[in-house]
Coordinates of C-alpha atoms in Angstrom, one line a residue:
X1 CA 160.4 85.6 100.0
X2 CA 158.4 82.8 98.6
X3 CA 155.3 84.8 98.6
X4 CA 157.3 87.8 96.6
X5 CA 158.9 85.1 94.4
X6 CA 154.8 83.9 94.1
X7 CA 153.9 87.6 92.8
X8 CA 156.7 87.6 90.2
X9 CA 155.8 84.5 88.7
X10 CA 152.2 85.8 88.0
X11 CA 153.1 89.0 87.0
X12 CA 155.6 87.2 84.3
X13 CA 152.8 85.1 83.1
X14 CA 150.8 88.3 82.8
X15 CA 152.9 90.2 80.7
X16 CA 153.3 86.6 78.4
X17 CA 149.3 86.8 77.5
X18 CA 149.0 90.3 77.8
X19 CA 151.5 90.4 74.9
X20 CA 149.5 88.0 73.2
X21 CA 146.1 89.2 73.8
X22 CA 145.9 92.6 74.3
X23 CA 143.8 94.8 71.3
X24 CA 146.5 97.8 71.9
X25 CA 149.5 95.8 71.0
X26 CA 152.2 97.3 69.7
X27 CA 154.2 97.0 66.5
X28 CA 157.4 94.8 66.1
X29 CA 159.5 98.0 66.1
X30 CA 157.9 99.6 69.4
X31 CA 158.1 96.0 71.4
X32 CA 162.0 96.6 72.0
X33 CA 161.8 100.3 71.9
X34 CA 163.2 101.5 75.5
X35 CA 160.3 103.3 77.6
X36 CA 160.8 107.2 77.8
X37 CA 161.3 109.2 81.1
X38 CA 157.2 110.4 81.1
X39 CA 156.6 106.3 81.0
X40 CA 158.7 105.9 83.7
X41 CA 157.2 109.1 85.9
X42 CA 154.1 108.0 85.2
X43 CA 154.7 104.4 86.8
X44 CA 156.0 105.5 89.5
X45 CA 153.1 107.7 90.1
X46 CA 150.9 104.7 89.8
X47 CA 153.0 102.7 92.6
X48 CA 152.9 105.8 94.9
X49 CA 148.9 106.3 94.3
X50 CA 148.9 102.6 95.0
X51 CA 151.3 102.6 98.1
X52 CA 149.0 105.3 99.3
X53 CA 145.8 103.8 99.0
X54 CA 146.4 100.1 99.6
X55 CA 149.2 100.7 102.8
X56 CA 148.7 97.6 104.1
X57 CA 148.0 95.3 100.5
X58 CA 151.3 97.4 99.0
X59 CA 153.8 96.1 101.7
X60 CA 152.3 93.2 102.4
X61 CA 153.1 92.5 98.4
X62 CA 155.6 94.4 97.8
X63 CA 157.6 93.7 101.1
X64 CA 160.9 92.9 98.9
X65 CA 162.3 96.0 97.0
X66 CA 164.5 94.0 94.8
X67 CA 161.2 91.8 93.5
X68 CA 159.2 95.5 93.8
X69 CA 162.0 96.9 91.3
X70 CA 161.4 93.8 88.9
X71 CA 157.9 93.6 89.2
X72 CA 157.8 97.8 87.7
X73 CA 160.2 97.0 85.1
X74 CA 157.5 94.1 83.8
X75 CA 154.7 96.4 84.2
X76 CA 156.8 99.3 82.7
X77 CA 157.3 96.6 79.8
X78 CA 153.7 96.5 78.5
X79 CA 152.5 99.5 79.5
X80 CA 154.5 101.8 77.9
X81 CA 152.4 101.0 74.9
X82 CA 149.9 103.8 76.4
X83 CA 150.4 107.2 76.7
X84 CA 151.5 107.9 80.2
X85 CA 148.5 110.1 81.0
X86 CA 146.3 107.2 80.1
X87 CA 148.4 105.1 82.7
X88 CA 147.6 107.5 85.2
X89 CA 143.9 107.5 84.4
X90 CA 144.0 103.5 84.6
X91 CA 145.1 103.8 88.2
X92 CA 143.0 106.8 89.1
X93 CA 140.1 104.1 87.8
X94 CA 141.4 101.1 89.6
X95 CA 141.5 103.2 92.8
X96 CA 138.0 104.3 92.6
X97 CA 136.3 100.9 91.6
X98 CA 138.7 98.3 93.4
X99 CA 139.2 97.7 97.1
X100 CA 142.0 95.6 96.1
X101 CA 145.7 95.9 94.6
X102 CA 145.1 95.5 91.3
X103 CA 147.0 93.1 88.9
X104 CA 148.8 93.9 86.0
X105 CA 145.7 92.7 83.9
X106 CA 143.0 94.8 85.5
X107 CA 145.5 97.8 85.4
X108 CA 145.4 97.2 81.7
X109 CA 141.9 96.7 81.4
X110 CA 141.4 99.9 83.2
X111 CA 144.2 101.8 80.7
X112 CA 141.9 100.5 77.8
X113 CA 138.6 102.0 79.0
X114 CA 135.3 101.4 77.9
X115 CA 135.0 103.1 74.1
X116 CA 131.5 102.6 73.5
X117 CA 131.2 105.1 76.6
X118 CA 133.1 107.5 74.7
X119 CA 130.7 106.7 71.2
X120 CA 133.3 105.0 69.2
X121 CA 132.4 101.9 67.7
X122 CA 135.3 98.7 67.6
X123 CA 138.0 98.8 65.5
X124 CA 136.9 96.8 62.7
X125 CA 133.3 98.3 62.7
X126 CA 135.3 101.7 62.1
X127 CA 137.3 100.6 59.2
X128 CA 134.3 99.3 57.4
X129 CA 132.8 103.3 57.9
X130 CA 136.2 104.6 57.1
X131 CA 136.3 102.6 53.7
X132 CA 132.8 102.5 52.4
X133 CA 132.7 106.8 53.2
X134 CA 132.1 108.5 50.3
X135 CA 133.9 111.5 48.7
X136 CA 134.5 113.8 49.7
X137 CA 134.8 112.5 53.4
X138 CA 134.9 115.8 55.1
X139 CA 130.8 115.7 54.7
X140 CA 129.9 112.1 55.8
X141 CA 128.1 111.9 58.3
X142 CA 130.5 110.1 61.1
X143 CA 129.9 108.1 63.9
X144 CA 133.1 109.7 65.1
X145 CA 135.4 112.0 64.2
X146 CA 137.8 109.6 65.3
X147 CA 137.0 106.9 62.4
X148 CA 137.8 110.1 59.8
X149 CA 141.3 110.9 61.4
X150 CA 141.7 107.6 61.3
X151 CA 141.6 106.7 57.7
X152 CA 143.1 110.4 56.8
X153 CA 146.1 109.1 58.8
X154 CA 145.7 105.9 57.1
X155 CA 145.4 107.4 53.5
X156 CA 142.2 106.9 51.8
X157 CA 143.7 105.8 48.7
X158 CA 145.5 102.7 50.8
X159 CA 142.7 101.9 51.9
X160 CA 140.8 101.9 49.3
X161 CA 143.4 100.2 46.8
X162 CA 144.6 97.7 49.6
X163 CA 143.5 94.0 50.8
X164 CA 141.7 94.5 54.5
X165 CA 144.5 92.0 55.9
X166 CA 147.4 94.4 54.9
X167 CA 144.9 97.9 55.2
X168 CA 143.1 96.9 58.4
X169 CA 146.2 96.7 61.1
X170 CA 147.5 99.9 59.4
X171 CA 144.2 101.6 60.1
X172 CA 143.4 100.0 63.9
X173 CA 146.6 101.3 65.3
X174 CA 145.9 105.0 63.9
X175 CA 142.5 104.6 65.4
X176 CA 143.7 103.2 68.8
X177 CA 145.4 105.9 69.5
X178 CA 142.5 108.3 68.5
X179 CA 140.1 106.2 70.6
X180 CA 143.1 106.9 73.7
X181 CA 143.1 110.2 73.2
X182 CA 139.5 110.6 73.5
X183 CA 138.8 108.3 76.3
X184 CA 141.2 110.5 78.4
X185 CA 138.9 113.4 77.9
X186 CA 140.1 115.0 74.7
X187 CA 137.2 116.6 72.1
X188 CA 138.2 115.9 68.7
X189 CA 137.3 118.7 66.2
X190 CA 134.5 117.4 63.2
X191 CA 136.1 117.1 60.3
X192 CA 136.6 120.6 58.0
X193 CA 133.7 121.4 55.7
X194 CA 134.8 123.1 52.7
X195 CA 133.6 126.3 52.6
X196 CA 131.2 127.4 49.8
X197 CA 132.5 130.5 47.3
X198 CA 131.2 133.8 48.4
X199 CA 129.7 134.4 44.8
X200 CA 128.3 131.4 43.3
X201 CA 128.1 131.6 39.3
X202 CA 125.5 130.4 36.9
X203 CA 126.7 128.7 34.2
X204 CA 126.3 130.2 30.6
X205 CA 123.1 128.9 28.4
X206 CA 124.0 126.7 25.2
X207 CA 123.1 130.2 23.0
X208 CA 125.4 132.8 25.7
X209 CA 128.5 130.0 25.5
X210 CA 127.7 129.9 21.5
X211 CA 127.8 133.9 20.6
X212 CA 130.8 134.0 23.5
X213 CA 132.6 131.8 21.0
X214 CA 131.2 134.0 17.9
X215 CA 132.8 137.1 19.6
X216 CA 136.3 135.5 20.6
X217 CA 136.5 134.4 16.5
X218 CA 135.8 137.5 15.4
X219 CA 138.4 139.6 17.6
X220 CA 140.8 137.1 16.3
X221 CA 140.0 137.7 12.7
X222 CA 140.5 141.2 13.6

């Protein structure tokens, strides 16, 4: 029991800095927001995959079920901030680097992957692209497609009118989500090009526009 009462205690701490550190945190409204039912599937996925692959680690730590039931709803707590397939990929990760039961923070580490695999640059690196793109922005050349659903998501003109302190936050947590998505294997679609007019007309000369005007005042003094 002491040992069990050992493993709460440290995951408690955990989820104290994880809150306070963590680049994915979530706003003030989704902190108290109950977790849905795929957040909760999707934990107890990660326990099973865990109970399967580290037998003897899992019961050795896990040998109490009340502390087991607390330690998910802790876990459950801050990782319900990623999608649940993303949870799943975390443990698939932590399974296939780590010989050992992985703590809350490594799972999280492993839920945030490793972006500059994917080719997205940090957060703030992104906004500084997504604000100094020129118009229109469906033909800069981006490092990402992700930076330019970002700031669509964002609004361009917020971003462009607003301070970076009140823009910036507003922009990371579209782009987060993006970065996510794509991390877990999802191809996001480059930005649409406009598409040119089948016939393309040359405008008039100064002397076609001038006897154009000539012939529109003479039907009218008709």
């Amino acid at each position: 029991m002491q040992d069990s009462n050992k493993l709460l205690q440290q995951a408690q701490r955990e989820i104290e800095a994880s809150s306070k550190t963590s680049p994915t945190a979530a706003g003030p409204a989704e902190s108290h927001a109950a977790p849905s039912d795929a957040h909760i599937d999707a934990l107890n996925e990660v326990f099973a995959l865990f109970r399967i692959n580290y037998h003897n680690q899992y019961y050795k730590a896990y040998s109490d079920g009340a502390v087991l039931g607390q330690i998910k709803k802790l876990w459950l707590e801050s990782l319900q901030r990623f999608e649940p397939d993303t949870i799943r990929r975390g443990a698939r990760e932590v399974i296939e680097t780590s010989e050992y039961l992985p703590t809350l923070n490594k799972m999280m580490v492993a839920c945030q992957g490793d972006p500059r695999k994917h080719g997205l640059k940090d957060p703030h690196a992104a906004y500084v692209e997504a604000c100094q793109a020129p118009s229109p922005k469906t033909t800069f050349a981006w490092s990402h497609p992700a930076v330019y659903y970002a700031g669509r998501a964002s609004d361009w003109y917020f971003l462009s009118s607003s301070t970076e302190r009140a823009a910036f936050p507003v922009f990371e947590q579209h782009y987060k989500r993006l970065c996510e998505r794509v991390i877990n294997g999802e191809e996001l679609a480059a930005p649409d090009t406009p598409a040119l007019p089948e016939n393309i007309e040359t405008p008039l000369s100064r002397e076609e526009n001038q006897l154009r005007m000539q012939a529109l005042r003479d039907s009218l003094d008709l």
